[in-house]
XYZ file of C-alpha atoms in Angstrom:
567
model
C 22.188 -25.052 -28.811
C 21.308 -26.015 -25.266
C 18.100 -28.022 -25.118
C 17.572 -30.112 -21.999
C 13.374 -31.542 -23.015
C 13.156 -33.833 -20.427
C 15.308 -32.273 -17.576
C 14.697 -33.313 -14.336
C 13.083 -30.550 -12.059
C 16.250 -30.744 -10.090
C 18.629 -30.429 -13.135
C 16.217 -27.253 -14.143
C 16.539 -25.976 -10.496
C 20.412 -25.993 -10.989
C 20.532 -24.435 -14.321
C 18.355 -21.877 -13.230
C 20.051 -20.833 -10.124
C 23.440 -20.735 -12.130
C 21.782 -18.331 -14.728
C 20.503 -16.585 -12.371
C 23.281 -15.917 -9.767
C 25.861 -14.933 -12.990
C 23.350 -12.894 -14.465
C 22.879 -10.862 -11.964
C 26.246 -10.694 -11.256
C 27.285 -9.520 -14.613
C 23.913 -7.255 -14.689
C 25.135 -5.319 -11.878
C 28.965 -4.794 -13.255
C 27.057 -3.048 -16.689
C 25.431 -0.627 -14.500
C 21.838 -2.621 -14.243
C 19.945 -3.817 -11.367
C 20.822 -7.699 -10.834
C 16.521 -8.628 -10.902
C 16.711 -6.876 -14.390
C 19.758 -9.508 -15.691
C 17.816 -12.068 -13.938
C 14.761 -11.359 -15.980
C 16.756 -11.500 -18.929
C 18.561 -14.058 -18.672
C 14.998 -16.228 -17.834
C 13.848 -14.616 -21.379
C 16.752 -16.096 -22.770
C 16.326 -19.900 -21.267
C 12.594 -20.174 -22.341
C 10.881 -17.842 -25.254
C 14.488 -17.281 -27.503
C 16.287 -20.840 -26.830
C 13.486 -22.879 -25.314
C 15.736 -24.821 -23.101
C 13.598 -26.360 -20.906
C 9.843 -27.896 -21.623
C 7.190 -25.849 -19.823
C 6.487 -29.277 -18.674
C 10.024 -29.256 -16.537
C 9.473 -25.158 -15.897
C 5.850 -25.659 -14.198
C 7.485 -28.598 -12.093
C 8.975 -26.051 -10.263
C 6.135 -23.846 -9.399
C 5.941 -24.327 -5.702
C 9.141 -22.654 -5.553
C 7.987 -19.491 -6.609
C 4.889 -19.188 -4.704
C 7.232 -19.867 -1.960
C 9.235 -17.343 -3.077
C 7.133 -14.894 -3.302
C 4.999 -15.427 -0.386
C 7.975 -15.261 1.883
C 8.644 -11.603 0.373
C 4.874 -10.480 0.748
C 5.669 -11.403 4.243
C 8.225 -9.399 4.259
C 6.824 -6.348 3.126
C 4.017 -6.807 5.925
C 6.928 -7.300 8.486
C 7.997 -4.004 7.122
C 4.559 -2.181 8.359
C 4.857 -1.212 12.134
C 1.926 0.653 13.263
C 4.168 2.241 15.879
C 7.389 2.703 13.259
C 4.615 4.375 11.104
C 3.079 6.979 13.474
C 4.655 9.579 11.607
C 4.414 8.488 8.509
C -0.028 8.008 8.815
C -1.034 10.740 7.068
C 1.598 10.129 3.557
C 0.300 6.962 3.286
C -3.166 7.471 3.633
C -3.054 9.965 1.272
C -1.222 7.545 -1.003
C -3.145 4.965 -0.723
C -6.603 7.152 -1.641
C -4.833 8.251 -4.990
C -3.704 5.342 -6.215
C -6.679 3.521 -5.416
C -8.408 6.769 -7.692
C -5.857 8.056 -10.162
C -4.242 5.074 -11.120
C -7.386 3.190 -12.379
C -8.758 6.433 -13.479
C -6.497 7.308 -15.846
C -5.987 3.465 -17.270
C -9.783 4.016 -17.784
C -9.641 7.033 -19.592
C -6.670 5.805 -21.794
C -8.526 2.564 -22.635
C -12.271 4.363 -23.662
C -10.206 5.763 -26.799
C -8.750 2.317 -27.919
C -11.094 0.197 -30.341
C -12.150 -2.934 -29.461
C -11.571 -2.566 -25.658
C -15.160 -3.385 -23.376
C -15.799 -1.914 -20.296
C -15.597 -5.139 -18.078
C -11.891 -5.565 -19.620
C -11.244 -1.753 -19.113
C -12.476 -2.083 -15.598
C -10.539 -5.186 -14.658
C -7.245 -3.828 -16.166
C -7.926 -0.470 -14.676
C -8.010 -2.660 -10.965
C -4.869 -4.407 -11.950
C -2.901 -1.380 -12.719
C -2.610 -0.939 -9.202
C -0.471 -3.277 -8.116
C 3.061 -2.872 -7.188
C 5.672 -6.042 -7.392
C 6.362 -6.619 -3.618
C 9.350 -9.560 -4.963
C 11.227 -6.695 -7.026
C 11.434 -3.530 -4.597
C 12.524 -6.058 -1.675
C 15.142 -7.238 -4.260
C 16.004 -3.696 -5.086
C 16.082 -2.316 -1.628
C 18.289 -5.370 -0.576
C 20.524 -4.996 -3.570
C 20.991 -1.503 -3.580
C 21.316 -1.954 0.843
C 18.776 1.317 0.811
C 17.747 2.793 3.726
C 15.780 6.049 4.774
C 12.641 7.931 4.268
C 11.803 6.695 0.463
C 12.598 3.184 1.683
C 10.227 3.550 4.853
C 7.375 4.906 2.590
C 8.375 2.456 -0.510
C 7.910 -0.471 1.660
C 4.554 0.132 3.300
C 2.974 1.381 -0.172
C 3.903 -2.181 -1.542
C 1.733 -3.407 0.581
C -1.092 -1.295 0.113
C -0.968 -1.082 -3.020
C -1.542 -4.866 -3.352
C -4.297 -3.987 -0.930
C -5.846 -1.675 -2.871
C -5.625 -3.966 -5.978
C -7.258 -6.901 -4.807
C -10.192 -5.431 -3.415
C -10.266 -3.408 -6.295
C -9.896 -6.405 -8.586
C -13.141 -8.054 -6.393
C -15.355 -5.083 -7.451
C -14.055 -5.281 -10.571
C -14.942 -9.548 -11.220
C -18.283 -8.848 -9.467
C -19.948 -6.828 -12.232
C -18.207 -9.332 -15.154
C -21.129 -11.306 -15.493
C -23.734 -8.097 -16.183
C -20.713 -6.608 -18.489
C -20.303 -10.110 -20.451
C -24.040 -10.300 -20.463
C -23.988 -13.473 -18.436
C -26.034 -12.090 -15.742
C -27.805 -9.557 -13.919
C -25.745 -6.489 -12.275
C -25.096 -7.407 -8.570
C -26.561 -5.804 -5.817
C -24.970 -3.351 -3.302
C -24.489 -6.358 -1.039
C -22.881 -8.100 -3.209
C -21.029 -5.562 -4.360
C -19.632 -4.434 -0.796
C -19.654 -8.234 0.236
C -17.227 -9.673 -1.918
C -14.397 -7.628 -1.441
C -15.024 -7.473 2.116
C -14.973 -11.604 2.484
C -12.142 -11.516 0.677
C -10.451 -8.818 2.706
C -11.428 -10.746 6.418
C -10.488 -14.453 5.189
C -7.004 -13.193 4.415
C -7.019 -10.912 7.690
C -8.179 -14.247 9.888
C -5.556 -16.835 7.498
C -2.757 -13.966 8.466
C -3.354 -13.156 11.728
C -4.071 -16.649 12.903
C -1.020 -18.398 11.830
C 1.215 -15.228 13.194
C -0.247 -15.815 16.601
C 0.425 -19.638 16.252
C 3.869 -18.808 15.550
C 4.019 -17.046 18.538
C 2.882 -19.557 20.604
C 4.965 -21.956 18.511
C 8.485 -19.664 19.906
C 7.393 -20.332 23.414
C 7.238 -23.561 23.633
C 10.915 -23.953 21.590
C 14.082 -21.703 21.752
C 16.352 -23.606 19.743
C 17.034 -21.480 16.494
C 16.412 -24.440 13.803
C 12.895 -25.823 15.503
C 11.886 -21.701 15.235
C 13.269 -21.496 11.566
C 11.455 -24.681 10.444
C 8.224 -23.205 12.692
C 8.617 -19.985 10.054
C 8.569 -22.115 7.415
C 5.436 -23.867 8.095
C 4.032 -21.141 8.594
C 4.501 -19.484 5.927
C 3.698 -22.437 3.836
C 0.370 -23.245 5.367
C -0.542 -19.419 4.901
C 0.096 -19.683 1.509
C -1.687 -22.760 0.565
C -4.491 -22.381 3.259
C -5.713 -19.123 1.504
C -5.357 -20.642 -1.934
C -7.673 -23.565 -0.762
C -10.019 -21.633 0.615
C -9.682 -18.865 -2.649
C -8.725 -16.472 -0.462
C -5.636 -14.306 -2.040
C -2.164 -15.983 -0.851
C -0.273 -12.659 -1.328
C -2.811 -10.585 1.086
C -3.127 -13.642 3.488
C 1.010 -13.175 3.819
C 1.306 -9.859 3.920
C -1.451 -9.772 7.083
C 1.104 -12.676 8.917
C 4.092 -10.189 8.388
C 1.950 -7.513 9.427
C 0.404 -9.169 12.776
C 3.836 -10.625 13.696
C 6.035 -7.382 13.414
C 2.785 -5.306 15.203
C 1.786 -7.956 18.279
C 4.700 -10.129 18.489
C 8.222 -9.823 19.078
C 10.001 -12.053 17.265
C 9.571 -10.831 13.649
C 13.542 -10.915 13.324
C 13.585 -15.019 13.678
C 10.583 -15.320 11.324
C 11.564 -12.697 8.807
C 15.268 -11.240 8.394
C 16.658 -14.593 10.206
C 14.598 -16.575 7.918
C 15.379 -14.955 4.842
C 19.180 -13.792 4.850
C 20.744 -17.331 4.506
C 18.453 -18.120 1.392
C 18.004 -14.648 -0.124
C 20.694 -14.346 -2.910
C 19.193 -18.128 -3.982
C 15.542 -17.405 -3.789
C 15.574 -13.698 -5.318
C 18.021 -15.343 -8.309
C 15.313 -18.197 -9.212
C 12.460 -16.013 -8.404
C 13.046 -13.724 -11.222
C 14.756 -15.975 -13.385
C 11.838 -18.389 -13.323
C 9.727 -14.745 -13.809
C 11.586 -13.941 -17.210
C 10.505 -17.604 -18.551
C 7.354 -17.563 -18.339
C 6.935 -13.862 -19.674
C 5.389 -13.993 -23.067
C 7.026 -11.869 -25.597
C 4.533 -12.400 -28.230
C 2.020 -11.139 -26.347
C 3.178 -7.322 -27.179
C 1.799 -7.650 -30.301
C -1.627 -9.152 -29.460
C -1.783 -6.909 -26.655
C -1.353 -4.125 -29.870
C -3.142 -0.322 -28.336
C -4.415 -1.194 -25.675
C -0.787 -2.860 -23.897
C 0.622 0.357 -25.222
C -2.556 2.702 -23.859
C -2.753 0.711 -20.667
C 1.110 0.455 -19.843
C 1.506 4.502 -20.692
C -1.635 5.494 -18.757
C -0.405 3.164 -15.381
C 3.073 4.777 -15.360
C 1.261 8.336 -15.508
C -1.398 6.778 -12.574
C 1.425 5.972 -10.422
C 3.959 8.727 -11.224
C 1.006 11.398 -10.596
C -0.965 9.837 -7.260
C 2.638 9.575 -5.641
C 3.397 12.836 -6.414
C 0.104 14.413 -5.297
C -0.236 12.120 -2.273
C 3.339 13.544 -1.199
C 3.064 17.252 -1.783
C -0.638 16.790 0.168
C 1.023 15.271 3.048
C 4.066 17.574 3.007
C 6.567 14.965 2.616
C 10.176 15.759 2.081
C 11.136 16.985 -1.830
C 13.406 13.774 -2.253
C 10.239 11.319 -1.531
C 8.046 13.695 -3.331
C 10.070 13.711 -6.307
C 11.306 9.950 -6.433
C 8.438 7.740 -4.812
C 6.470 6.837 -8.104
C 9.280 6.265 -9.891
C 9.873 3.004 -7.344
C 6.497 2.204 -7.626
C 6.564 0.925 -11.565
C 7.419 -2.864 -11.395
C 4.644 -4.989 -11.531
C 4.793 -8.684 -11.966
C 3.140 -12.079 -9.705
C 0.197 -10.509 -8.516
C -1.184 -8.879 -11.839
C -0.502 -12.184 -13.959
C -2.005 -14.170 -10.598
C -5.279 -11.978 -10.676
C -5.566 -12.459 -14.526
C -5.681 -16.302 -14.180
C -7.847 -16.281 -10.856
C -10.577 -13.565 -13.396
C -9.680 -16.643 -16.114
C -11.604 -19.217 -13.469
C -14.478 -17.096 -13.542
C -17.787 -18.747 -15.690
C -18.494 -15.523 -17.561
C -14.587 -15.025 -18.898
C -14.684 -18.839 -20.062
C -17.988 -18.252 -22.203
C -15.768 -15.153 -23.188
C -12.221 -17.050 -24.789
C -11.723 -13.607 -26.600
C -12.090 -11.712 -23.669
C -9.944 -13.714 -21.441
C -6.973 -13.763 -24.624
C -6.792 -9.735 -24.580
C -7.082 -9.788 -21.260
C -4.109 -12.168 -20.744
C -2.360 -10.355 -23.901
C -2.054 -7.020 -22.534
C -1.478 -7.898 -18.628
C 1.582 -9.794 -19.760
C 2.688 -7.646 -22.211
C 2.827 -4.817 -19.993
C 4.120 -6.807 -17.022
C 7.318 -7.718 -19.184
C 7.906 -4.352 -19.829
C 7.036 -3.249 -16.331
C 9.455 -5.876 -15.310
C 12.456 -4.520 -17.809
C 12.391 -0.932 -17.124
C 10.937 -0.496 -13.677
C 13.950 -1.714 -12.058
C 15.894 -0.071 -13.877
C 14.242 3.890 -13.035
C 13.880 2.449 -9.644
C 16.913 1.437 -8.363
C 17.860 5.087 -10.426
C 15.510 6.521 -7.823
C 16.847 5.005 -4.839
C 20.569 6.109 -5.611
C 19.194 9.765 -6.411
C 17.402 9.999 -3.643
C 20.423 9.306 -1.780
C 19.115 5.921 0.347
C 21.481 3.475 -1.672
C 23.715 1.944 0.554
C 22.441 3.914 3.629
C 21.644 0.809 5.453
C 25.218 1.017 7.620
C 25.303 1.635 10.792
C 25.475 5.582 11.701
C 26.053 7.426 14.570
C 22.228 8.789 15.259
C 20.614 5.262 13.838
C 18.436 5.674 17.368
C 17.151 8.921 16.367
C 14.595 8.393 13.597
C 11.233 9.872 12.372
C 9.104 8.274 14.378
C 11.320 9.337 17.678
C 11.194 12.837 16.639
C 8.300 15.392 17.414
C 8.301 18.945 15.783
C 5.773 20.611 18.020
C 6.905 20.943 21.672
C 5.312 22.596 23.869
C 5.863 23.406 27.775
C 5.804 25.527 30.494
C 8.628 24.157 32.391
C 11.820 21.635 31.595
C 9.913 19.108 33.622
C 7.071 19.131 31.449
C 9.134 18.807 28.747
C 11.571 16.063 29.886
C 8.252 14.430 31.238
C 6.411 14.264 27.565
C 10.098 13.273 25.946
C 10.235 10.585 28.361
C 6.596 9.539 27.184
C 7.461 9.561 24.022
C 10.679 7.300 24.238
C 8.847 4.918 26.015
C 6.230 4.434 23.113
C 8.383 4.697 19.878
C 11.232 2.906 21.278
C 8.901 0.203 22.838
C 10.779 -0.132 25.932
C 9.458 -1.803 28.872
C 10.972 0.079 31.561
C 7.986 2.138 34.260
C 7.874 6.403 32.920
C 7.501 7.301 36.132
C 11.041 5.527 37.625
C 12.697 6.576 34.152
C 11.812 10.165 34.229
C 12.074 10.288 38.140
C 15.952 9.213 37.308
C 16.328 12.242 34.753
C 15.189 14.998 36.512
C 17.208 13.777 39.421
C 20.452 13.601 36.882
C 19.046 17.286 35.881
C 18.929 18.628 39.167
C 22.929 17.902 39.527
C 23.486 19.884 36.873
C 21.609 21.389 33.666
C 21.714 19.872 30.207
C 21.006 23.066 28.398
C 23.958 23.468 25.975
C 23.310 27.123 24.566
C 22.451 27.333 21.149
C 19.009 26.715 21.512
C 20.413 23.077 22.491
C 19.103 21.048 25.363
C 20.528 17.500 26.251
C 18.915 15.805 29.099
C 19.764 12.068 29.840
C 18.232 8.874 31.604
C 20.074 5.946 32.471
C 18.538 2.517 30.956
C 19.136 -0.702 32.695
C 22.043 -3.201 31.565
C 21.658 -4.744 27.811
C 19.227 -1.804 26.387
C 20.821 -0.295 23.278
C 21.087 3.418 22.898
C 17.660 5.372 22.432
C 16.652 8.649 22.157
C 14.290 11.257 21.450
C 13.802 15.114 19.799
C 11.422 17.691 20.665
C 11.849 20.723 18.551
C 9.874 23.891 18.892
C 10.029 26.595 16.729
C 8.746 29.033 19.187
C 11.357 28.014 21.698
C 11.189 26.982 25.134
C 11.698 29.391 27.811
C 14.345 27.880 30.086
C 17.576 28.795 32.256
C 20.755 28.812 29.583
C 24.008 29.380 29.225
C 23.281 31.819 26.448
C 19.739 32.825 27.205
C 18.451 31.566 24.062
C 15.358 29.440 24.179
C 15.452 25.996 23.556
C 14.696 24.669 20.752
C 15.863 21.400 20.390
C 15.586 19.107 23.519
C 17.365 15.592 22.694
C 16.670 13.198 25.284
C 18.941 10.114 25.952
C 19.078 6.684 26.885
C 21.948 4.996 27.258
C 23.202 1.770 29.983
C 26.422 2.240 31.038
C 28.403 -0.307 28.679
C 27.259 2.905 26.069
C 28.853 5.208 27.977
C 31.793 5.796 25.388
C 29.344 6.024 22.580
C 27.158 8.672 24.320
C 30.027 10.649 25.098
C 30.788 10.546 21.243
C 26.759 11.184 20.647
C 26.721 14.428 22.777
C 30.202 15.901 21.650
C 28.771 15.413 18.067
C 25.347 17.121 19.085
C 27.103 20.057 20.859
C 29.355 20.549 17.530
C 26.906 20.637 15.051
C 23.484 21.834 16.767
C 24.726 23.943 19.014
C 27.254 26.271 17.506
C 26.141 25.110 13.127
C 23.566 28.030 12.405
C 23.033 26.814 8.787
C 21.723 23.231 10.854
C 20.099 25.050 13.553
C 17.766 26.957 10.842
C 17.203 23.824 9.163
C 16.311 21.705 12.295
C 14.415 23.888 14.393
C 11.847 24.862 11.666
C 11.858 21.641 10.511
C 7.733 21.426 9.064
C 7.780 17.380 10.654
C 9.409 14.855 11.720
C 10.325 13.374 8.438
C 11.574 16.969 7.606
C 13.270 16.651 10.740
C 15.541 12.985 9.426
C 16.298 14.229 6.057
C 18.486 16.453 8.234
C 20.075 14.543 10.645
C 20.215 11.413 8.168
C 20.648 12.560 4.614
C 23.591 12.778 2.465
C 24.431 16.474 3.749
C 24.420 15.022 7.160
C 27.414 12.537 6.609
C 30.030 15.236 7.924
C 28.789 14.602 11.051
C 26.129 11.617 11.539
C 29.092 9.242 10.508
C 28.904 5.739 9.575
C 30.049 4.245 12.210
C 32.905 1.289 10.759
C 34.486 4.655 9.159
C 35.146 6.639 12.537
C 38.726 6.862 13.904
């Protein structure tokens, strides 16, 4: 048997990475996600052979934080205010019911299991919340998902976590009345705590993003910027764990502010990431099933089972509520809670930040159940959520949608389901509008909508079949952009046909694109105009995400192709 006691943290580092890489390798050729091997094969190195000492295993403990502070940045990178304008009202929703149902029902299921307080109810209720940011960008990555679930997957990772910590704060600041160690807190305090807690990560966040921006200035050579990401990430990290701030939140607020006010979230992000990924995501979880606690199952006893039951209803009902409130397609409806199950760093992290806290310590019982049932459920969490998740992704039809495709350009947030005007100028006039905002282009309206109605006036772009195709010409080294306005009413405007309009797609393209629009507005004229099945679908489209699943879901393939697989 392999047994390596006094194993240098670099000789652990290696033996980890190797189990981890073929792992997950040989995970994925059984039919299971690769994190879920990786897990395994970390359960296997330390509780069944006890390879390493925890001695050698907490030596490497940096590396994780790392780790997983460069995929909470990540996930914040993922939130775009402007990428998300469509999406507002699904997440809000979302993030109301799992802030309510979630906890809710892990309170409920815990008032009927003996020996569980209400301070240990309340905290676990709090933690239930959370959502493992490391595991879905593992998954997505893995799985190379892209699409509506993704988009909505993503951003609920992060508020989630949100919701969680604050939650949590409430949650630690009535411990000492619950423990009878104290008196109950005021409303100030109650409010106050949370709220600190909220701003210091906000200000830890948000300051070192705008540093970095500064930082990519001053330097343009690609290695000074990576090792500027770094730092930055790092002193985010450790900053808001010196000033007990949470390091997760403070990380997701830099990915936020640097993907929302700055424009170089590829160098600090994707760049930053891609080299190291396989590496980092194979330790990461290896490292994760180590220190997982097996035994703790069986203290954990009702209440794990109560607690990890009651969560999995939480998030499996509030994601299907929030959806069906917001309208959201059937495929995000059906599949989004199902993603939402892994739960790993942040639950165990809040359990030993509430272990720090006077009232737990005069409390060793307390703090053992507590720790019992968090990592008892977070094992199993960590087992089988991948697993129904990445099941979700590939159902939903987003695995491997991340190729490049034919109408990439033409996504929710470029798409508006409500048109309405008088005249094809007013309508060219708020596409242009549009284009301008969700494609952020910095290019003046009134010169780029000047130059398509002067384009229109040689000639119209209405196609027939409720089909209208107006175009603007973008200057040298733009990519391809467009925009939809549907209307279900139909505009009233001069066609072949004499049907109204109700599809307006408007253009962008330089003219190095010229061959791809050409292919772009052959493909729209084939399949709009003259596919009645599509037109029915499209043009009473309910929104914009509607709206995608059409032009971007599986049924779409025919003729939104991926574009390595056109002749």
């Amino acid at each position: 048997m392999l047994h390596l006691p006094d194993a240098d943290p670099l000789l652990t580092l290696a033996v980890v990475l190797v189990a981890g890489v073929l792992s997950g390798r040989l995970a994925r050729k059984v039919g299971l996600p690769g994190v879920t091997g990786q897990i395994l094969a970390g359960l296997l190195l330390g509780p069944f052979l006890g390879v390493f000492e925890e001695q050698s295993v907490r030596g490497l403990q940096p590396l994780t934080h790392f780790a997983l502070a460069l995929m909470a940045v990540t996930v914040g990178a993922h939130f775009n205010l402007k990428r998300m304008r469509n999406a507002g009202k699904r997440l809000a929703l979302l993030f109301l019911a799992e802030a309510t149902i979630t906890p809710a029902l892990v309170l409920v299921a815990l008032a009927w299991v003996p020996g569980v307080s209400w301070p240990l109810a309340l905290l676990l209720a709090a933690i239930a919340v959370s959502t493992a940011p490391a595991t879905i960008v593992a998954l997505v990555k893995e799985t190379r998902s892209r699409g509506l679930l993704v988009k909505t997957l993503v951003a609920a990772v992060a508020l989630d976590n949100v919701a969680c910590i604050l939650l949590c704060e409430l949650a630690r600041s009535l411990l000492g009345a619950g423990l009878g160690n104290g008196p109950p807190p005021g409303v100030r305090e109650f409010v106050l705590g949370p709220g600190q807690q909220l701003l210091l990560a906000a200000g830890i966040g948000g300051a070192a993003a705008l540093t970095m921006q500064l930082v990519r200035r001053l330097i343009v050579r690609p290695e000074a910027v990576s090792t500027a990401g770094v730092l930055a990430i790092l002193m985010t990290s450790g900053l808001a764990d010196y000033l007990e701030a949470s390091p997760l939140l403070a990380c997701l607020f830099l990915g936020f502010v640097q993907t929302n006010l700055t424009p170089s979230r590829d160098e600090l992000v994707d760049a930053l990431f891609s080299n190291f990924e396989p590496a980092i995501l194979a330790i990461f979880f290896t490292l994760a099933g180590m220190e997982l606690e097996l035994g703790a199952a069986s203290a954990a006893g009702l209440a794990g089972i109560a607690y990890f039951l009651a969560r999995a209803a939480g998030k499996l009902t509030a994601a299907r509520l929030a959806m069906t409130l917001a309208g959201a397609t059937s495929k995000v409806r059906r599949y989004l809670g199902m993603t939402l199950l892994p739960q790993a760093g942040l639950a165990i992290g809040l359990v030993l930040l509430v272990g720090e806290d006077p009232a737990v310590q005069d409390n060793p019982g307390f703090q053992q159940m507590l720790l019992a049932v968090v990592l008892s459920v977070v094992t199993l969490n960590e087992l089988v959520g991948p697993v129904l998740a990445r099941h979700a992704l590939r159902r939903a039809g987003e695995a491997g949608g991340d190729r490049s495709r034919l109408l990439d350009f033409l996504q929710e947030e470029n798409i508006v389901t409500d048109l309405q005007a008088r005249s094809k100028e007013e309508a060219i006039g708020k596409l242009v509008d549009h284009m301008i905002r969700s494609h952020h282009l910095q290019i003046d309206g009134q010169t780029l909508l000047h130059g398509v109605l002067e384009r229109e006036g040689k000639g119209s772009t209405c196609l027939g079949g409720g089909l209208a195709v107006p175009h603007a010409i973008l200057p040298e080294g733009h990519a391809m952009v467009g925009v939809i306005g549907l209307s279900r009413a139909g505009l009233s405007l001069e066609t072949p046909d004499q049907r109204p309009v109700h599809c307006m797609v408007l253009l962008g393209t330089c003219e190095r694109e010229r061959e791809r629009h050409l292919q772009v507005l052959a493909t729209l004229a084939r399949t709009i105009g003259l596919d009645a099945a599509l037109q029915d679908r499209l043009f009473n489209a309910s929104s914009p995400a509607h709206a995608a699943e059409v032009l971007h879901g599986e049924e779409s393939e025919s003729f939104n192709v991926f574009l390595g697989d056109r002749t």
